[in-house]
Short mmCIF file of C-alpha atoms and ligand atoms in Angstrom, two decimals:
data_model
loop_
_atom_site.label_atom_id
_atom_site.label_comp_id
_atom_site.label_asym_id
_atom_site.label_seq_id
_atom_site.Cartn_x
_atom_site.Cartn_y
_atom_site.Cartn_z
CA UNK A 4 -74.02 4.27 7.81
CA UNK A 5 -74.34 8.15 6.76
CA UNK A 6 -70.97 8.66 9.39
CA UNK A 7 -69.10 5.52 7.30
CA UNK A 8 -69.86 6.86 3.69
CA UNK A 9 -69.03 10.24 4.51
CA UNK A 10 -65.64 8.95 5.71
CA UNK A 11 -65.08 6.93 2.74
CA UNK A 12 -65.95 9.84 0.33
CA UNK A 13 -63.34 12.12 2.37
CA UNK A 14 -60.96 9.49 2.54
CA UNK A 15 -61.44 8.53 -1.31
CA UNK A 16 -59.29 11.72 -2.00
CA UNK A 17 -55.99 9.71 -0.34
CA UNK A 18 -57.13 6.03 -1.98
CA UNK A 19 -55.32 4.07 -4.31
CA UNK A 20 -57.22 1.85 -6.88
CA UNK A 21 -55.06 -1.66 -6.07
CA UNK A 22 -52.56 -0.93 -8.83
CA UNK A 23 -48.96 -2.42 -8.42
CA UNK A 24 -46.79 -1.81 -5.97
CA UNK A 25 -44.83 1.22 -6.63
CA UNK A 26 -41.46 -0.63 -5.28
CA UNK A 27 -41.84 -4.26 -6.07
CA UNK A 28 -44.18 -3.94 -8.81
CA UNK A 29 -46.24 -7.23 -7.10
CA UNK A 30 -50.26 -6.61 -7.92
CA UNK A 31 -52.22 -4.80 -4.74
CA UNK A 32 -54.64 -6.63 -3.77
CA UNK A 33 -56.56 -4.24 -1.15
CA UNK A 34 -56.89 0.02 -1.35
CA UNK A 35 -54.00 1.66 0.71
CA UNK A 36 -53.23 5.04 1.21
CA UNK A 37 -50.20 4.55 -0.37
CA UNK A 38 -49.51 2.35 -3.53
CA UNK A 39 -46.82 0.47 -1.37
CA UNK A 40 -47.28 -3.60 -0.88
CA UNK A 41 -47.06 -4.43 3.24
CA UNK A 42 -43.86 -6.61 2.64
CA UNK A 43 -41.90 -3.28 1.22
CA UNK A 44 -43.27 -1.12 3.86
CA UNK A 45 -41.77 -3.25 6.25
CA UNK A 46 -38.72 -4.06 4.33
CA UNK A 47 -36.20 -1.33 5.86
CA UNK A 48 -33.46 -2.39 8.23
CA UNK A 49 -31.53 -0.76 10.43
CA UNK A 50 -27.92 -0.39 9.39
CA UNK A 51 -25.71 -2.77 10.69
CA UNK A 52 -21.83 -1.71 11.04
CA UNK A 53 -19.35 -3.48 12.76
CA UNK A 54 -17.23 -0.75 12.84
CA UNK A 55 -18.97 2.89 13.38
CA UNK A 56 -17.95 6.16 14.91
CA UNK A 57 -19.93 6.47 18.78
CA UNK A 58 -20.85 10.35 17.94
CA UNK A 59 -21.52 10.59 14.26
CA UNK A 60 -21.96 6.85 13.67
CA UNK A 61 -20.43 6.99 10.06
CA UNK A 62 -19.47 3.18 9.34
CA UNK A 63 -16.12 2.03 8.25
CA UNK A 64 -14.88 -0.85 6.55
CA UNK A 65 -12.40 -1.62 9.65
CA UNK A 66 -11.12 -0.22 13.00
CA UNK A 67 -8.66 1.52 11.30
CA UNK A 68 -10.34 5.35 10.76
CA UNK A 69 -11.52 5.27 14.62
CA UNK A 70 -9.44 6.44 17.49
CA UNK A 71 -8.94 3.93 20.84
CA UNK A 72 -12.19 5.58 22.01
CA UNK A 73 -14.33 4.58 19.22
CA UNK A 74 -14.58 7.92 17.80
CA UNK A 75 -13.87 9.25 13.95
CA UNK A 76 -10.83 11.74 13.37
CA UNK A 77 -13.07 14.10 11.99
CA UNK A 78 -15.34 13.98 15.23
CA UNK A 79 -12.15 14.52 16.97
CA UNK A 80 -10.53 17.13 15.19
CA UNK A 81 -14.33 19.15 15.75
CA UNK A 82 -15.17 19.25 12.52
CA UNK A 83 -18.64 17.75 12.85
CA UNK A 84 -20.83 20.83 14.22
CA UNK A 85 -23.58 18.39 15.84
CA UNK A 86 -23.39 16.12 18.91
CA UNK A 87 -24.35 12.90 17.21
CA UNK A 88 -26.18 11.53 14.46
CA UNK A 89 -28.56 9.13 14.46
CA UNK A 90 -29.92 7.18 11.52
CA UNK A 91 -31.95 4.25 10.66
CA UNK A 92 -30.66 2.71 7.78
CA UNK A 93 -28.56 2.96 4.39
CA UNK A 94 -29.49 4.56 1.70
CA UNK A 95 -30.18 1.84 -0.26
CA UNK A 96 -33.06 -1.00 -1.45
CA UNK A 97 -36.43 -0.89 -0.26
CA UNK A 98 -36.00 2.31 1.59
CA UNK A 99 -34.31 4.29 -0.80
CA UNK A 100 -37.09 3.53 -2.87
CA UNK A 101 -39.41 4.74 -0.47
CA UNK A 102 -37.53 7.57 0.49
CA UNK A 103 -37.81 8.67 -3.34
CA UNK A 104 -41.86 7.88 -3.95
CA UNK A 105 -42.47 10.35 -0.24
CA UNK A 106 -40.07 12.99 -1.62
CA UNK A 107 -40.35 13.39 -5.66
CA UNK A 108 -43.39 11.35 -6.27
CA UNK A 109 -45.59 13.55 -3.72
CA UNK A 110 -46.93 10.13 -1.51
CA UNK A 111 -47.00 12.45 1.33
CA UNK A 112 -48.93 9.13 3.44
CA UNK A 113 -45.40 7.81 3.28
CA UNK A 114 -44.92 10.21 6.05
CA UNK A 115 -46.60 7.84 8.86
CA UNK A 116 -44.00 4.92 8.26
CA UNK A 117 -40.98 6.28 7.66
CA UNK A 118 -41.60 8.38 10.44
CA UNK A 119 -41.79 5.56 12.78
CA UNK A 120 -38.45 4.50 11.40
CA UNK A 121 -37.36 7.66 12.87
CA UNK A 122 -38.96 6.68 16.08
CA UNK A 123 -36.96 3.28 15.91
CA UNK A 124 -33.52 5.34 15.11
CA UNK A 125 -34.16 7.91 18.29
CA UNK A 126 -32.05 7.02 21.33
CA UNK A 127 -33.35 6.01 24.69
CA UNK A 128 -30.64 7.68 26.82
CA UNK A 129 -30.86 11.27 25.12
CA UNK A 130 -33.23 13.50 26.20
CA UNK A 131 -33.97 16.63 23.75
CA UNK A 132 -36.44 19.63 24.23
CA UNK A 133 -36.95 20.46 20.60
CA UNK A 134 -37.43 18.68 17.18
CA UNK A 135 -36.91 21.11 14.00
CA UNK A 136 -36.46 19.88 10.83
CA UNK A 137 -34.08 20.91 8.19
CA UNK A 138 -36.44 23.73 6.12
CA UNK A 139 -37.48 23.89 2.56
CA UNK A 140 -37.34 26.98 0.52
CA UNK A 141 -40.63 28.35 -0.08
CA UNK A 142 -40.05 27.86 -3.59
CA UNK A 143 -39.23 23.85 -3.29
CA UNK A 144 -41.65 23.78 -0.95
CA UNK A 145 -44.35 25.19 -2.62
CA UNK A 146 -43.21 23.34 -6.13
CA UNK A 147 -43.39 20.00 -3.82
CA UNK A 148 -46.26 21.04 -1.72
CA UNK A 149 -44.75 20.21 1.39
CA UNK A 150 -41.64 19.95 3.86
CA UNK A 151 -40.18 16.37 3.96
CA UNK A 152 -38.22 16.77 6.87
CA UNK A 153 -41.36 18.68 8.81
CA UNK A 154 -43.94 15.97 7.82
CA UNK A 155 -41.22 13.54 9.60
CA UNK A 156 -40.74 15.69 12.34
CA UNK A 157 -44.38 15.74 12.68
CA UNK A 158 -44.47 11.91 12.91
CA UNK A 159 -41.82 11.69 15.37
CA UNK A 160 -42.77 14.36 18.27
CA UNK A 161 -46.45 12.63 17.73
CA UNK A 162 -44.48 9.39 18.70
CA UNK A 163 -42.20 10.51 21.22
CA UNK A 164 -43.74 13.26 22.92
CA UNK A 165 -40.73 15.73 22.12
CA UNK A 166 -42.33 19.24 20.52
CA UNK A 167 -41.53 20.12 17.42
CA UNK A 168 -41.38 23.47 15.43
CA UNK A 169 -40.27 25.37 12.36
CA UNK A 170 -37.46 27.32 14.11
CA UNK A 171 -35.61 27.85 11.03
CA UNK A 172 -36.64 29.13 8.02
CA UNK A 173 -34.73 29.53 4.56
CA UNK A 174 -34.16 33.23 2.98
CA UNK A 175 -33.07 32.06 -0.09
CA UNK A 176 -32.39 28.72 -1.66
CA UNK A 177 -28.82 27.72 -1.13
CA UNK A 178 -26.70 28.02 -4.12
CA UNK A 179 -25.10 24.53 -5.14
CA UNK A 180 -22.20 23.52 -2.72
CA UNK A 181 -20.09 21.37 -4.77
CA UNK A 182 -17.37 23.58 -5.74
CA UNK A 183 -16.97 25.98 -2.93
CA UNK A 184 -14.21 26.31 -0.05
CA UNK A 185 -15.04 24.67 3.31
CA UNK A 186 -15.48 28.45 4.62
CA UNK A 187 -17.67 29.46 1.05
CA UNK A 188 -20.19 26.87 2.06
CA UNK A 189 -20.54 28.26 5.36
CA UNK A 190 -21.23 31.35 4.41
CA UNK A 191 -23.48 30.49 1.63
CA UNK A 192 -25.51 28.42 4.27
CA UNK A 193 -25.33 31.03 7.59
CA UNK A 194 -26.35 33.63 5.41
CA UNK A 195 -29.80 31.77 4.10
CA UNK A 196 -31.40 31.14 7.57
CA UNK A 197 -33.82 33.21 9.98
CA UNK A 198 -34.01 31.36 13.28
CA UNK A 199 -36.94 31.45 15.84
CA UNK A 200 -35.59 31.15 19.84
CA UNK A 201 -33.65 28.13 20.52
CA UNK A 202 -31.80 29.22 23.49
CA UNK A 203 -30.52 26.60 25.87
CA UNK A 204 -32.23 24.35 23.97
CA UNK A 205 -31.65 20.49 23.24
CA UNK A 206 -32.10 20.42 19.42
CA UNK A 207 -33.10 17.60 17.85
CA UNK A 208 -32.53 18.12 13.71
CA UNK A 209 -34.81 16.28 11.70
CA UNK A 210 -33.41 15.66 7.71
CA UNK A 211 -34.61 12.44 5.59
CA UNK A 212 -31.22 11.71 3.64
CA UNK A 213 -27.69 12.52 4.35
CA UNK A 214 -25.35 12.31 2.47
CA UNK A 215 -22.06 14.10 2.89
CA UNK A 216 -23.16 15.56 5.96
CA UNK A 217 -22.34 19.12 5.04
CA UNK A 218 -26.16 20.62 5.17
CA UNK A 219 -26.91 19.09 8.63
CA UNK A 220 -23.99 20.49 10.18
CA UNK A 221 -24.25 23.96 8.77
CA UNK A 222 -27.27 23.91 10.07
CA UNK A 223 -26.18 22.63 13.49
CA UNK A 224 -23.61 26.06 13.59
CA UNK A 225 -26.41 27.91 12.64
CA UNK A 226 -28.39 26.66 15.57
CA UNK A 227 -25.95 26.74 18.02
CA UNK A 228 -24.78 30.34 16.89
CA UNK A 229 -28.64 31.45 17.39
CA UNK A 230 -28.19 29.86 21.12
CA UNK A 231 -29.44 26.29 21.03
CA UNK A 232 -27.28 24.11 24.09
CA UNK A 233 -27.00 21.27 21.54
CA UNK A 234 -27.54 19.95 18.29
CA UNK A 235 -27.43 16.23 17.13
CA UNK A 236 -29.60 15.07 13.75
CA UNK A 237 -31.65 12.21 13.17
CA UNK A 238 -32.44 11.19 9.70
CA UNK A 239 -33.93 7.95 7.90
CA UNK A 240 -30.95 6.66 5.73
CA UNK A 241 -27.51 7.85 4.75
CA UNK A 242 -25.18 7.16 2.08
CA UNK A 243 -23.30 4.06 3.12
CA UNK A 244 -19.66 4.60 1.72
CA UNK A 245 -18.90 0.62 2.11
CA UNK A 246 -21.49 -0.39 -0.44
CA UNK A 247 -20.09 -1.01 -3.72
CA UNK A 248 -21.43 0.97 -5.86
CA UNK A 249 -19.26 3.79 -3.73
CA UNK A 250 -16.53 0.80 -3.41
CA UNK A 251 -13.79 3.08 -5.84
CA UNK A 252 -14.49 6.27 -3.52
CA UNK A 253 -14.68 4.15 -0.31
CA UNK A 254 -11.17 2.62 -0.81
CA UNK A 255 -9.10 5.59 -1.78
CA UNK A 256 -10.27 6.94 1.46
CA UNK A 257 -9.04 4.34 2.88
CA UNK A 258 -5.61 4.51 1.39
CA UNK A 259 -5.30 8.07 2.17
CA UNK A 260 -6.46 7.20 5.74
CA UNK A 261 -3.83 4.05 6.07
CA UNK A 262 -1.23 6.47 4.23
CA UNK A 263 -1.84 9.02 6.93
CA UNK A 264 -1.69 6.65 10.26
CA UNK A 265 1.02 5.05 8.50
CA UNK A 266 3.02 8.43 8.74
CA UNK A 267 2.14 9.15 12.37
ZN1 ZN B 16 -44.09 -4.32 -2.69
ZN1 ZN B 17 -17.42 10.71 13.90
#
């Protein structure tokens, strides 16, 4: 009895009063760890598209962007620093939500499920020797109170056995990208990271969100310039350029991509 109060009084510390759900806004009926209804934990799905690139898996509308062998033109032309990327889902819904309450609204518990979307997301034919997620500065980190991408990584080399570590650290907080060169950003990036050893190593680079892609593969050249044998990213949900909301962005793309094939 004295063992199952003493949990309960450390565990009280983590423990919801049933409020509402912080996503559907249903009532809770039961105490959780997180204020999160069962239904919208398990409401995430995997991204579905027809049409994706085999190494970075960025989904298209159509065939059109990808070459005969199923690969992207920017994959091709070696402009994406990492092997592949693997993701679970879109950025979008219940998971975007979720995303949101682990990152900004401190529901660090939210760590556990998400992570084992990551688990879901990893491949079963890839083999990797090292999971390190994409650092914090100090600063964020401290302002947050923890690492996103480590408390993921965490989750996931529990899960799959793979070890995971801190390899990189950031010197300084990155300045804002938008608005630089292609070769600005690079520098502004290269220039912000210590790395521990990760020579001849299989990296595995943990990040919860991607967006344009730009971090995770400035990373990746920092990694493989500090000696790593490969690099390919995993992350819970990217920005899915075929969903509306992005629908004005997604088909100018398109035209400039159907303008360009149509020249060659
Ligand atoms: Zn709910
Ligand atoms: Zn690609």
């Amino acid at each position: 009895v004295l063992d199952g109060l003493r949990w309960g009084v450390a565990r009280f510390g983590n423990l919801f009063f049933p409020s509402d759900c912080a996503v559907c806004e249903s009532p809770l009926t039961d105490f959780r760890s997180v204020p999160v209804c069962a239904s919208c934990l398990n409401a995430p799905e995997p991204m579905v598209a027809e049409f994706a690139c085999r190494e970075c898996q960025t989904p298209f509308l159509n065939e059109y962007p990808l070459l005969p062998d199923g690969v992207c033109a920017a994959c091709r032309l070696g402009m994406v620093e990492y092997r592949y990327l693997y993701c679970f889902g879109s950025y979008d819904g219940a998971l975007a939500r979720l995303i949101h309450l682990f990152k900004y609204q401190g529901m660090k518990p939210l760590a556990e499920p998400l992570g084992r979307l990551l688990v879901r997301a990893l491949p079963r034919h890839q083999e990797f020797d090292l999971i390190v997620p994409v650092p914090l500065h100090w600063w964020k980190q401290w302002r947050r109170g923890f690492n996103q991408s480590a408390e993921l990584a965490r989750v996931l080399s529990r899960h799959s056995g793979i070890p995971w570590r801190n390899a990189l650290r950031r010197r300084r907080a990155t300045e804002v990208q938008a608005g630089l060169t292609r070769s600005e950003r690079r520098r502004n990036v290269a220039g912000a990271f210590a790395v521990d050893s990760v020579t001849g190593k299989k990296i595995l680079l943990v990040d919860d969100v991607i967006t344009t892609g730009s971090t995770v593969a400035a990373i990746s050249r920092v990694l493989r310039r500090a000696g790593a044998a490969q690099v390919s990213v995993i992350a819970l949900a990217r920005v899915d350029r075929r969903l509306p909301v992005q629908a004005a962005n997604a088909s100018s793309v398109l035209k400039s991509q159907s303008a360009k094939s149509g020249a060659i």
